[in-house]
Short mmCIF file of C-alpha atoms in Angstrom, two decimals:
data_model
loop_
_atom_site.label_atom_id
_atom_site.label_comp_id
_atom_site.label_asym_id
_atom_site.label_seq_id
_atom_site.Cartn_x
_atom_site.Cartn_y
_atom_site.Cartn_z
CA MET N 13 164.10 132.60 115.05
CA ASP N 14 167.48 134.13 114.30
CA ILE N 15 168.37 136.66 116.99
CA ASN N 16 171.57 137.59 115.34
CA ASN N 17 169.91 138.41 112.11
CA GLU N 18 167.14 140.38 113.91
CA TRP N 19 169.65 142.74 115.39
CA ASN N 20 171.55 142.97 112.02
CA ASN N 21 168.38 144.23 110.43
CA ILE N 22 167.59 146.92 112.97
CA ALA N 23 171.13 148.06 113.84
CA LYS N 24 171.21 151.19 111.66
CA THR N 25 167.62 152.26 112.53
CA ARG N 26 168.23 151.80 116.26
CA LEU N 27 171.41 153.80 116.20
CA LEU N 28 169.75 156.77 114.48
CA ASP N 29 166.90 156.69 116.98
CA ARG N 30 169.44 156.98 119.79
CA ILE N 31 171.57 159.65 118.12
CA GLU N 32 168.40 161.74 117.57
CA GLY N 33 167.55 161.43 121.31
CA ASN N 34 164.44 159.46 120.97
CA ASP N 35 165.25 156.51 123.20
CA LEU N 36 164.22 158.01 126.55
CA SER N 37 164.85 154.78 128.43
CA TYR N 38 168.60 154.98 127.35
CA ASN N 39 168.81 158.80 128.13
CA GLU N 40 166.89 158.71 131.44
CA ILE N 41 167.84 155.24 132.87
CA PHE N 42 170.57 153.18 131.25
CA LEU N 43 173.22 155.86 130.58
CA PRO N 44 173.05 157.76 133.89
CA ILE N 45 172.98 154.77 136.14
CA ILE N 46 175.84 152.88 134.46
CA ILE N 47 178.12 155.92 134.20
CA ASN N 48 177.38 157.05 137.78
CA LYS N 49 178.10 153.59 139.15
CA ILE N 50 181.27 153.03 137.05
CA ASN N 51 182.58 156.41 138.31
CA SER N 52 181.94 155.53 141.89
CA TYR N 53 184.48 152.76 141.94
CA ASP N 54 188.14 153.06 142.69
CA ASN N 55 190.78 151.04 140.81
CA VAL N 56 188.70 150.44 137.67
CA ALA N 57 190.79 150.55 134.30
CA ASP N 58 189.55 147.76 131.95
CA ILE N 59 185.87 147.41 131.15
CA LEU N 60 184.00 144.94 128.91
CA ASP N 61 180.62 145.85 127.42
CA PHE N 62 178.85 142.52 126.83
CA GLY N 63 176.26 142.72 124.01
CA CYS N 64 177.29 146.27 123.15
CA GLY N 65 175.07 146.57 120.15
CA THR N 66 175.97 149.71 118.00
CA GLY N 67 178.22 151.06 120.70
CA GLU N 68 176.52 154.21 122.07
CA LEU N 69 176.91 153.22 125.81
CA THR N 70 180.40 151.71 125.15
CA PHE N 71 181.54 155.06 123.64
CA GLU N 72 180.12 157.07 126.62
CA ILE N 73 181.94 154.70 128.99
CA SER N 74 185.27 155.17 127.08
CA LYS N 75 184.81 158.96 127.36
CA GLN N 76 185.44 158.51 131.15
CA ASN N 77 189.02 157.42 130.24
CA PHE N 78 188.64 153.68 130.80
CA ASN N 79 189.96 151.08 128.50
CA VAL N 80 186.70 149.65 127.00
CA THR N 81 186.09 146.63 124.86
CA GLY N 82 182.68 146.21 123.35
CA ILE N 83 181.59 142.67 121.98
CA ASP N 84 178.52 141.76 120.09
CA ILE N 85 177.44 138.79 117.82
CA SER N 86 175.66 141.15 115.42
CA GLU N 87 178.05 141.99 112.65
CA ASN N 88 176.05 144.99 111.33
CA SER N 89 175.93 146.51 114.90
CA ILE N 90 179.76 146.13 115.28
CA ASP N 91 180.48 147.68 111.82
CA ILE N 92 178.31 150.62 112.74
CA ALA N 93 179.98 150.95 116.14
CA LYS N 94 183.37 151.00 114.49
CA ALA N 95 182.33 153.65 111.87
CA PHE N 96 180.68 156.02 114.29
CA PHE N 97 182.69 155.71 117.54
CA LYS N 98 186.48 156.02 117.49
CA ARG N 99 188.77 156.49 120.47
CA SER N 100 192.19 155.19 121.19
CA ASN N 101 190.95 153.39 124.36
CA LEU N 102 187.94 151.88 122.65
CA LEU N 103 187.81 148.50 120.85
CA PHE N 104 184.76 146.79 119.18
CA LEU N 105 184.81 143.11 118.35
CA ASN N 106 182.28 141.06 116.40
CA LYS N 107 182.87 138.07 118.70
CA SER N 108 181.04 135.96 121.29
CA LEU N 109 182.63 135.81 124.77
CA SER N 110 183.10 132.07 124.42
CA SER N 111 185.48 132.66 121.39
CA LEU N 112 187.73 134.98 123.30
CA SER N 113 190.45 134.26 125.79
CA TYR N 114 189.49 136.79 128.40
CA ARG N 115 190.41 135.22 131.76
CA SER N 116 190.76 137.62 134.73
CA SER N 117 191.07 140.54 132.17
CA PHE N 118 188.49 143.11 133.36
CA ASP N 119 187.88 145.07 136.40
CA LEU N 120 184.16 145.59 135.44
CA VAL N 121 181.67 144.04 132.91
CA VAL N 122 178.45 145.84 131.80
CA ALA N 123 175.53 143.78 130.53
CA ASN N 124 173.01 146.39 129.71
CA MET N 125 169.84 145.09 128.10
CA SER N 126 171.60 141.97 126.81
CA LEU N 127 171.22 138.99 129.05
CA MET N 128 167.53 138.57 128.37
CA ASP N 129 168.42 138.38 124.55
CA THR N 130 170.81 135.57 124.82
CA LYS N 131 169.69 131.87 124.68
CA GLU N 132 172.91 130.72 126.24
CA ILE N 133 172.66 132.74 129.35
CA SER N 134 174.07 130.18 131.81
CA SER N 135 177.22 129.60 129.98
CA ASN N 136 177.48 133.52 129.35
CA ILE N 137 177.38 134.21 132.95
CA ILE N 138 180.10 131.73 133.79
CA GLN N 139 182.28 133.24 130.96
CA ILE N 140 181.65 136.74 132.40
CA PHE N 141 182.66 135.61 135.93
CA ASP N 142 185.87 134.01 134.39
CA ALA N 143 186.64 137.25 132.50
CA LEU N 144 186.48 139.36 135.63
CA LYS N 145 189.63 140.06 137.71
CA PRO N 146 189.40 139.12 141.41
CA LYS N 147 186.87 141.44 143.20
CA GLY N 148 185.62 142.53 139.81
CA LYS N 149 182.03 143.84 139.31
CA LEU N 150 179.22 143.11 136.96
CA LEU N 151 176.48 145.55 136.26
CA VAL N 152 173.29 144.07 134.71
CA ILE N 153 170.07 145.82 133.39
CA ILE N 154 167.34 143.68 132.10
CA THR N 155 163.74 144.12 131.36
CA HIS N 156 161.66 143.59 134.36
CA PRO N 157 160.33 140.02 134.33
CA CYS N 158 157.12 140.96 136.31
CA PHE N 159 156.17 144.05 134.38
CA TRP N 160 157.63 143.75 130.89
CA PRO N 161 154.93 141.23 129.98
CA ILE N 162 152.47 144.02 130.80
CA TYR N 163 154.35 146.62 128.86
CA TRP N 164 154.72 144.45 125.70
CA ASP N 165 151.27 143.16 126.24
CA TYR N 166 151.79 139.41 126.27
CA PHE N 167 150.91 138.68 129.93
CA SER N 168 147.45 137.50 128.98
CA ASP N 169 148.64 135.16 126.15
CA ASP N 170 147.46 131.60 126.68
CA ASN N 171 151.03 130.18 126.40
CA PHE N 172 152.71 132.64 128.79
CA LYS N 173 153.43 131.43 132.27
CA TYR N 174 155.48 133.71 134.45
CA LEU N 175 157.55 131.02 136.15
CA GLU N 176 158.52 129.30 132.84
CA GLU N 177 161.10 130.51 130.34
CA SER N 178 159.71 131.45 127.04
CA ALA N 179 160.87 133.18 123.86
CA ILE N 180 158.92 136.35 122.92
CA THR N 181 159.14 137.85 119.50
CA GLN N 182 157.53 141.21 118.65
CA ASP N 183 158.06 144.39 116.90
CA TYR N 184 160.96 146.27 118.42
CA LYS N 185 159.89 149.39 120.33
CA THR N 186 161.29 152.05 122.57
CA ARG N 187 159.05 154.17 124.81
CA ASN N 188 158.22 156.64 122.05
CA LYS N 189 158.02 154.42 118.92
CA VAL N 190 157.16 150.99 117.56
CA PHE N 191 159.41 149.89 114.72
CA LYS N 192 157.01 148.00 112.47
CA GLY N 193 158.60 145.21 110.56
CA PHE N 194 161.62 144.87 112.74
CA LYS N 195 161.11 141.83 114.94
CA THR N 196 163.33 141.18 117.99
CA THR N 197 163.24 138.32 120.38
CA HIS N 198 163.87 138.21 124.03
CA PHE N 199 163.59 135.38 126.68
CA HIS N 200 161.26 135.79 129.49
CA ARG N 201 162.68 134.34 132.64
CA PRO N 202 161.32 134.91 136.22
CA ILE N 203 163.28 136.97 138.73
CA SER N 204 164.16 133.83 140.78
CA PHE N 205 165.86 132.41 137.71
CA TYR N 206 168.36 135.35 137.52
CA VAL N 207 168.93 135.38 141.19
CA ASN N 208 169.66 131.56 141.32
CA LEU N 209 171.80 131.93 138.15
CA PHE N 210 174.05 134.65 139.64
CA VAL N 211 174.45 132.80 142.96
CA SER N 212 175.24 129.49 141.28
CA ALA N 213 177.93 131.17 139.21
CA ASN N 214 179.59 132.40 142.50
CA PHE N 215 178.46 136.03 142.20
CA ASN N 216 177.61 138.14 145.26
CA ILE N 217 174.51 140.27 144.77
CA LEU N 218 175.53 143.63 146.06
CA ASN N 219 172.51 145.68 144.99
CA MET N 220 169.18 145.18 143.13
CA GLN N 221 166.91 148.13 141.91
CA GLU N 222 163.66 148.27 140.02
CA LEU N 223 164.09 151.15 137.40
CA GLY N 224 161.74 153.56 135.75
CA GLY N 225 162.37 156.85 133.88
CA LEU N 226 161.58 160.31 135.18
CA THR N 227 158.92 160.95 132.56
CA ASP N 228 157.36 157.39 132.51
CA THR N 229 153.69 157.33 132.02
CA VAL N 230 153.20 153.80 133.37
CA TRP N 231 152.84 153.04 137.12
CA TYR N 232 155.30 150.11 137.23
CA PRO N 233 159.19 149.83 136.81
CA ARG N 234 160.08 148.47 133.39
CA PHE N 235 163.65 147.51 134.16
CA LEU N 236 165.68 145.64 136.78
CA TYR N 237 169.20 146.41 137.77
CA PHE N 238 171.79 144.16 139.50
CA GLU N 239 175.22 145.04 140.78
CA LEU N 240 177.18 141.81 141.34
CA GLY N 241 180.60 141.20 142.74
CA LYS N 242 183.16 138.40 142.15
#
């Protein structure tokens, strides 16, 4: 399992799918909730997009006239982001957060669909906390631990146990398409894991929402949103 290489392989295909408007979860859920929440804050200037991928959301945030830094360990994703999305207030870095000296540097951090893809989540949360200025905010969207196993059809696997962390590798898919041959890995962790992780890192949980799209055809919410305060 090489998560970095998985995202390198799918980077271009994933960008084109979003540019063509096919990723309905991004269009209906991720983009509006993140942009609306960011614009609801006062005194936000500097934003970090943690695990920015190919930079579509990072670019949209920068269009709101914030100073935005997007980081990702996928070299191909960052190369594509730099090539496609250019603004004077936008910076993309092919770096891990642990390799950067960002202490009390950001008013807000966005972790959209990235925390469940990182093995080092505990250290990442501490690094994000340290990178935030006093009273900074962290916005998190992850796959819903209760319902994603149903959506990706691994809830009945013999080795799957809801309360245990497990690595799940399958063909990448959005709501409209399965990308055969492009494997991606995420880590299933129960909701209690995330709540305890955030609290132990000294975050305050300000809001939690279960998210679904306006045109979803399933009865359950597929994503979970947290708003956290330092």
